Amino acid sequence: MKRLLTAAVGIPAVVLLTIYGPRWLFVLVASGLSALMIEEFLNLNAARGRARPGRWFPVLGALVTAAFAINFSMVCSVLALVTMVLASAGVFAHSIEKVLDSLTSGIAALVYCSILMGFVILLPSSALLTLLGIIWAGDSLAYYGGRAFGRHPLAPVVSPKKTVEGAVAGLVGSVLAAILIGIRLLGQSLLPMAVAGLLIGGVGQIGDLSESALKRSAGVKDSSSILPGHGGILDRLDSLLFAAPIFYWFLYR
Amino acid sequence: MKRLLTAAVGIPAVVLLTIYGPRWLFVLVASGLSALMIEEFLNLNAARGRARPGRWFPVLGALVTAAFAINFSMVCSVLALVTMVLASAGVFAHSIEKVLDSLTSGIAALVYCSILMGFVILLPSSALLTLLGIIWAGDSLAYYGGRAFGRHPLAPVVSPKKTVEGAVAGLVGSVLAAILIGIRLLGQSLLPMAVAGLLIGGVGQIGDLSESALKRSAGVKDSSSILPGHGGILDRLDSLLFAAPIFYWFLYR
C-alpha cells in the first residue's frame, strides 16, 4: 500500500521532470539521487563493519554524475580527482586502520552509483521515458506473472521470492513496452526495439538481483528507509543503473 | 643494493620503451602493470579480511587502462561494463556473504589502479619522460635531503622515516627537473614548468603517502614482492598514479 502511494507520486513526478523539467534541474536531481545512493552503498559496507569516508563524500561523489552533463573526459577527470581527494584525506586520517576500508568503499560507491547513474543524463527525454517504460513494464509483469505462475525459484539465495516464470513474464513485458513506446517515441522499427526490450529487460533484472545480493551480503533488508515500502533509492533504481548504459550503447553506437 | 640493481635495469628499460617502443607495446605494458597493481590492491584488502573477485578480474580490469588508448567515452563504457560483469558474477557466487566485499574491493581497484594509470597512456613520450624525470628527481632529493637534513617528521603514523626537510628537498628536486627537462623536451618556458614541478612534486608525494597509508592500514609491509627491494608495483608507481592525471590536465587544458 505504501509502495503504491509512493509510486503514485513518484512516477508522474519523474515523467513530468523528464519531459518538462529544465536541463539543470534534471542533472541536479540525478546527481542528488546518486549522492543518496552513495550514502546507501556506504551504509551497506558499514553493516559489514567497513569504515566509511566522512559525511561530505556523497556530495563530492555526486559531481561524478553531474560531469556526464559536460563530457566523458570530464567524467574521467572528476572521478580521478575525487579519488585523489579521498586518498589524501586518508593520509591525514586519525585512525590509520580505517583508511583502506574507507577508500575502498568510497571509490566503489563512486562507480556503482555515480558512473552508472551518469548514463541516465546522456539519454534524451524520449529515450529515458522509453527506458523507464521498459523497466516499469518488466518489473510489473515480473511481479504479477510470478504471483500467478511462479513455481521454479530463480535465485533462491539472493532473492527467495523471484521465480523463473516471473522473470520470463518480465522479459515479455519489457519487449512489449519497448515495441509500443519505442516505435512511437523514438521512431525505431519493431525488430530493433524487440531486441532492445529483451536486452534491457534482462540486464535490468540482473541489476535488480545484484542489488539484492549486495543487501543480503551485507545482512540488511533495506538499503535505507527514504522511500517507504521501496527499500531505498538504490533498491528502486537498481535496474535503471544497469539498463541505462546498455540502452545508451544500443542507441548511440 | 637490490633496489639499485632493479633501478639500473628498470629505468633504462622504461625510457627506451617510452621513446622507441611501438604504441601497442606501450599500451600493453601499461595495462599489464595496471593488472598487477589491481592484484596488489586486492591483496591489501584481503589482508583486512575483505573477499576478492576471482583470478580473472585483474585481466579484465586492465581493459579499463587499455581503453584510454581509444577515448574517454570508451573508458567510461569499459568501466561500467566491467563493473556490471563483476556484479553479475556476484549474483551467481557460492557464498553470498562475500559478494559485497568482493564487488567493493574489485571496483575500487579498477579506479585506483586502472583509471589513474590510464592517464599515463594519454601523455606523449616527451611529456611522459618529463613527468618521470620530475618524479625521480623528487624521490631522490627527498631521500638524500631527508637523510642529510631530516629532523621534523612529516607524517609519522603513515611513513615514519619521511621528514618535512626531505619533502621540501623533494619539491626542489621536482621543480629543478621540471625546468631542466621541460624546457628542452616540451619547449615550455620557465615559469609554467616551475609551477608544474611544484604541483607534480607535491601531488606525487601525496600519492606516495597515500599508498603508504593503505599498506599500513592493511597491516602489511610490501604490497607484493615482484620487484626486489621496491615493495611492489603499486609502491613503485604510487607517485606516478597521482601525478599523471595532474600533468595531463596541466598540459592539455
Short mmCIF file of N, CA, C and O in Angstrom, two decimals, chain B residues 4-61:
data_model
loop_
_atom_site.label_atom_id
_atom_site.label_comp_id
_atom_site.label_asym_id
_atom_site.label_seq_id
_atom_site.Cartn_x
_atom_site.Cartn_y
_atom_site.Cartn_z
N LEU B 4 68.96 -0.71 -6.02
CA LEU B 4 69.79 -0.08 -7.05
C LEU B 4 69.84 -0.91 -8.32
O LEU B 4 69.75 -0.39 -9.43
N LEU B 5 70.00 -2.23 -8.14
CA LEU B 5 70.08 -3.13 -9.29
C LEU B 5 68.80 -3.08 -10.12
O LEU B 5 68.84 -2.95 -11.34
N THR B 6 67.65 -3.17 -9.43
CA THR B 6 66.38 -3.12 -10.15
C THR B 6 66.25 -1.81 -10.89
O THR B 6 65.80 -1.76 -12.05
N ALA B 7 66.65 -0.73 -10.24
CA ALA B 7 66.54 0.59 -10.87
C ALA B 7 67.46 0.68 -12.09
O ALA B 7 67.10 1.25 -13.12
N ALA B 8 68.67 0.07 -11.96
CA ALA B 8 69.64 0.14 -13.05
C ALA B 8 69.11 -0.57 -14.30
O ALA B 8 69.46 -0.22 -15.43
N VAL B 9 68.27 -1.59 -14.11
CA VAL B 9 67.65 -2.26 -15.25
C VAL B 9 66.35 -1.55 -15.63
O VAL B 9 66.07 -1.30 -16.80
N GLY B 10 65.58 -1.20 -14.60
CA GLY B 10 64.22 -0.69 -14.83
C GLY B 10 64.18 0.66 -15.51
O GLY B 10 63.44 0.84 -16.49
N ILE B 11 64.97 1.62 -15.05
CA ILE B 11 64.88 2.97 -15.59
C ILE B 11 65.23 3.03 -17.08
O ILE B 11 64.44 3.55 -17.87
N PRO B 12 66.38 2.45 -17.49
CA PRO B 12 66.67 2.46 -18.93
C PRO B 12 65.58 1.74 -19.74
O PRO B 12 65.21 2.19 -20.83
N ALA B 13 65.05 0.63 -19.20
CA ALA B 13 64.01 -0.11 -19.92
C ALA B 13 62.79 0.76 -20.16
O ALA B 13 62.24 0.81 -21.26
N VAL B 14 62.37 1.48 -19.10
CA VAL B 14 61.19 2.34 -19.22
C VAL B 14 61.44 3.47 -20.22
O VAL B 14 60.61 3.76 -21.08
N VAL B 15 62.64 4.08 -20.13
CA VAL B 15 62.96 5.19 -21.03
C VAL B 15 63.00 4.71 -22.48
O VAL B 15 62.43 5.34 -23.38
N LEU B 16 63.65 3.57 -22.72
CA LEU B 16 63.73 3.03 -24.08
C LEU B 16 62.35 2.70 -24.63
O LEU B 16 62.02 3.03 -25.77
N LEU B 17 61.53 2.06 -23.79
CA LEU B 17 60.17 1.71 -24.23
C LEU B 17 59.39 2.97 -24.57
O LEU B 17 58.68 3.02 -25.59
N THR B 18 59.54 4.01 -23.74
CA THR B 18 58.79 5.24 -23.95
C THR B 18 59.19 5.92 -25.26
O THR B 18 58.34 6.40 -26.02
N ILE B 19 60.50 5.94 -25.55
CA ILE B 19 60.96 6.65 -26.73
C ILE B 19 60.82 5.82 -28.00
O ILE B 19 60.28 6.27 -29.00
N TYR B 20 61.30 4.56 -27.94
CA TYR B 20 61.39 3.78 -29.18
C TYR B 20 60.32 2.71 -29.33
O TYR B 20 60.13 2.17 -30.41
N GLY B 21 59.65 2.38 -28.22
CA GLY B 21 58.69 1.27 -28.28
C GLY B 21 57.51 1.60 -29.17
O GLY B 21 57.08 2.75 -29.24
N PRO B 22 56.97 0.58 -29.86
CA PRO B 22 55.74 0.81 -30.63
C PRO B 22 54.59 1.10 -29.67
O PRO B 22 54.61 0.65 -28.51
N ARG B 23 53.61 1.84 -30.15
CA ARG B 23 52.48 2.27 -29.32
C ARG B 23 51.78 1.07 -28.65
O ARG B 23 51.46 1.13 -27.47
N TRP B 24 51.53 0.02 -29.44
CA TRP B 24 50.76 -1.11 -28.89
C TRP B 24 51.50 -1.75 -27.73
O TRP B 24 50.90 -2.19 -26.75
N LEU B 25 52.85 -1.80 -27.82
CA LEU B 25 53.62 -2.42 -26.75
C LEU B 25 53.53 -1.57 -25.48
O LEU B 25 53.41 -2.09 -24.36
N PHE B 26 53.58 -0.25 -25.69
CA PHE B 26 53.48 0.66 -24.54
C PHE B 26 52.13 0.49 -23.84
O PHE B 26 52.06 0.39 -22.61
N VAL B 27 51.06 0.45 -24.64
CA VAL B 27 49.71 0.28 -24.06
C VAL B 27 49.61 -1.07 -23.34
O VAL B 27 49.04 -1.17 -22.25
N LEU B 28 50.22 -2.09 -23.95
CA LEU B 28 50.20 -3.43 -23.36
C LEU B 28 50.92 -3.44 -22.01
O LEU B 28 50.43 -4.01 -21.03
N VAL B 29 52.10 -2.81 -21.97
CA VAL B 29 52.87 -2.78 -20.72
C VAL B 29 52.11 -2.00 -19.65
O VAL B 29 51.99 -2.45 -18.50
N ALA B 30 51.56 -0.84 -20.02
CA ALA B 30 50.82 -0.03 -19.05
C ALA B 30 49.61 -0.82 -18.52
O ALA B 30 49.34 -0.82 -17.31
N SER B 31 48.90 -1.50 -19.41
CA SER B 31 47.73 -2.28 -18.98
C SER B 31 48.15 -3.46 -18.11
O SER B 31 47.48 -3.79 -17.12
N GLY B 32 49.27 -4.09 -18.48
CA GLY B 32 49.78 -5.20 -17.68
C GLY B 32 50.16 -4.75 -16.27
O GLY B 32 49.83 -5.41 -15.28
N LEU B 33 50.82 -3.58 -16.19
CA LEU B 33 51.17 -3.03 -14.87
C LEU B 33 49.91 -2.75 -14.07
O LEU B 33 49.86 -2.98 -12.85
N SER B 34 48.87 -2.26 -14.76
CA SER B 34 47.63 -1.98 -14.06
C SER B 34 47.01 -3.27 -13.51
O SER B 34 46.50 -3.29 -12.38
N ALA B 35 47.08 -4.36 -14.28
CA ALA B 35 46.57 -5.65 -13.78
C ALA B 35 47.34 -6.09 -12.53
O ALA B 35 46.74 -6.55 -11.55
N LEU B 36 48.68 -5.92 -12.55
CA LEU B 36 49.49 -6.31 -11.38
C LEU B 36 49.13 -5.45 -10.17
O LEU B 36 49.07 -5.94 -9.04
N MET B 37 48.88 -4.14 -10.42
CA MET B 37 48.51 -3.27 -9.30
C MET B 37 47.14 -3.63 -8.74
O MET B 37 46.92 -3.56 -7.53
N ILE B 38 46.20 -4.00 -9.63
CA ILE B 38 44.89 -4.43 -9.16
C ILE B 38 45.05 -5.64 -8.23
O ILE B 38 44.47 -5.69 -7.14
N GLU B 39 45.87 -6.58 -8.66
CA GLU B 39 46.12 -7.77 -7.84
C GLU B 39 46.67 -7.36 -6.47
O GLU B 39 46.22 -7.86 -5.43
N GLU B 40 47.62 -6.42 -6.46
CA GLU B 40 48.18 -5.96 -5.18
C GLU B 40 47.14 -5.25 -4.32
O GLU B 40 47.10 -5.43 -3.11
N PHE B 41 46.33 -4.42 -4.98
CA PHE B 41 45.28 -3.68 -4.25
C PHE B 41 44.30 -4.67 -3.61
O PHE B 41 43.88 -4.50 -2.46
N LEU B 42 43.93 -5.71 -4.37
CA LEU B 42 43.02 -6.74 -3.83
C LEU B 42 43.67 -7.47 -2.66
O LEU B 42 43.01 -7.81 -1.68
N ASN B 43 44.99 -7.70 -2.76
CA ASN B 43 45.69 -8.38 -1.67
C ASN B 43 45.75 -7.53 -0.41
O ASN B 43 45.67 -8.04 0.70
N LEU B 44 45.93 -6.21 -0.60
CA LEU B 44 45.89 -5.31 0.56
C LEU B 44 44.55 -5.45 1.27
O LEU B 44 44.46 -5.56 2.49
N ASN B 45 43.46 -5.44 0.48
CA ASN B 45 42.13 -5.58 1.06
C ASN B 45 41.94 -6.96 1.69
O ASN B 45 41.29 -7.09 2.73
N ALA B 46 42.50 -7.98 1.03
CA ALA B 46 42.38 -9.33 1.57
C ALA B 46 43.06 -9.43 2.93
O ALA B 46 42.61 -10.15 3.82
N ALA B 47 44.16 -8.65 3.08
CA ALA B 47 44.88 -8.65 4.36
C ALA B 47 43.99 -8.11 5.48
O ALA B 47 44.23 -8.37 6.66
N ARG B 48 42.96 -7.34 5.13
CA ARG B 48 42.00 -6.88 6.13
C ARG B 48 40.73 -7.73 6.12
O ARG B 48 39.68 -7.31 6.64
N GLY B 49 40.82 -8.88 5.49
CA GLY B 49 39.69 -9.81 5.55
C GLY B 49 38.59 -9.55 4.54
O GLY B 49 37.49 -10.08 4.67
N ARG B 50 38.86 -8.68 3.56
CA ARG B 50 37.84 -8.44 2.53
C ARG B 50 37.97 -9.48 1.42
O ARG B 50 39.04 -9.65 0.86
N ALA B 51 36.87 -10.14 1.09
CA ALA B 51 36.89 -11.10 -0.01
C ALA B 51 37.22 -10.38 -1.31
O ALA B 51 37.01 -9.18 -1.44
N ARG B 52 37.77 -11.12 -2.28
CA ARG B 52 38.18 -10.52 -3.54
C ARG B 52 37.55 -11.25 -4.73
O ARG B 52 37.17 -12.42 -4.61
N PRO B 53 37.44 -10.58 -5.88
CA PRO B 53 36.94 -11.27 -7.07
C PRO B 53 37.94 -12.34 -7.49
O PRO B 53 39.06 -12.39 -6.99
N GLY B 54 37.55 -13.18 -8.45
CA GLY B 54 38.40 -14.28 -8.89
C GLY B 54 39.67 -13.82 -9.57
O GLY B 54 39.89 -12.63 -9.81
N ARG B 55 40.52 -14.80 -9.88
CA ARG B 55 41.82 -14.54 -10.51
C ARG B 55 41.68 -13.84 -11.86
O ARG B 55 42.62 -13.21 -12.34
N TRP B 56 40.54 -13.98 -12.51
CA TRP B 56 40.31 -13.39 -13.83
C TRP B 56 40.16 -11.88 -13.76
O TRP B 56 40.33 -11.19 -14.76
N PHE B 57 39.85 -11.36 -12.58
CA PHE B 57 39.44 -9.96 -12.52
C PHE B 57 40.51 -8.95 -12.92
O PHE B 57 40.23 -8.00 -13.67
N PRO B 58 41.77 -9.10 -12.44
CA PRO B 58 42.79 -8.11 -12.83
C PRO B 58 42.97 -8.01 -14.35
O PRO B 58 43.21 -6.92 -14.88
N VAL B 59 42.83 -9.12 -15.05
CA VAL B 59 42.97 -9.10 -16.50
C VAL B 59 41.86 -8.26 -17.14
O VAL B 59 42.09 -7.42 -18.01
N LEU B 60 40.64 -8.47 -16.63
CA LEU B 60 39.51 -7.68 -17.11
C LEU B 60 39.71 -6.21 -16.77
O LEU B 60 39.42 -5.31 -17.57
N GLY B 61 40.22 -5.97 -15.57
CA GLY B 61 40.44 -4.60 -15.12
C GLY B 61 41.47 -3.86 -15.96
O GLY B 61 41.39 -2.65 -16.13
#
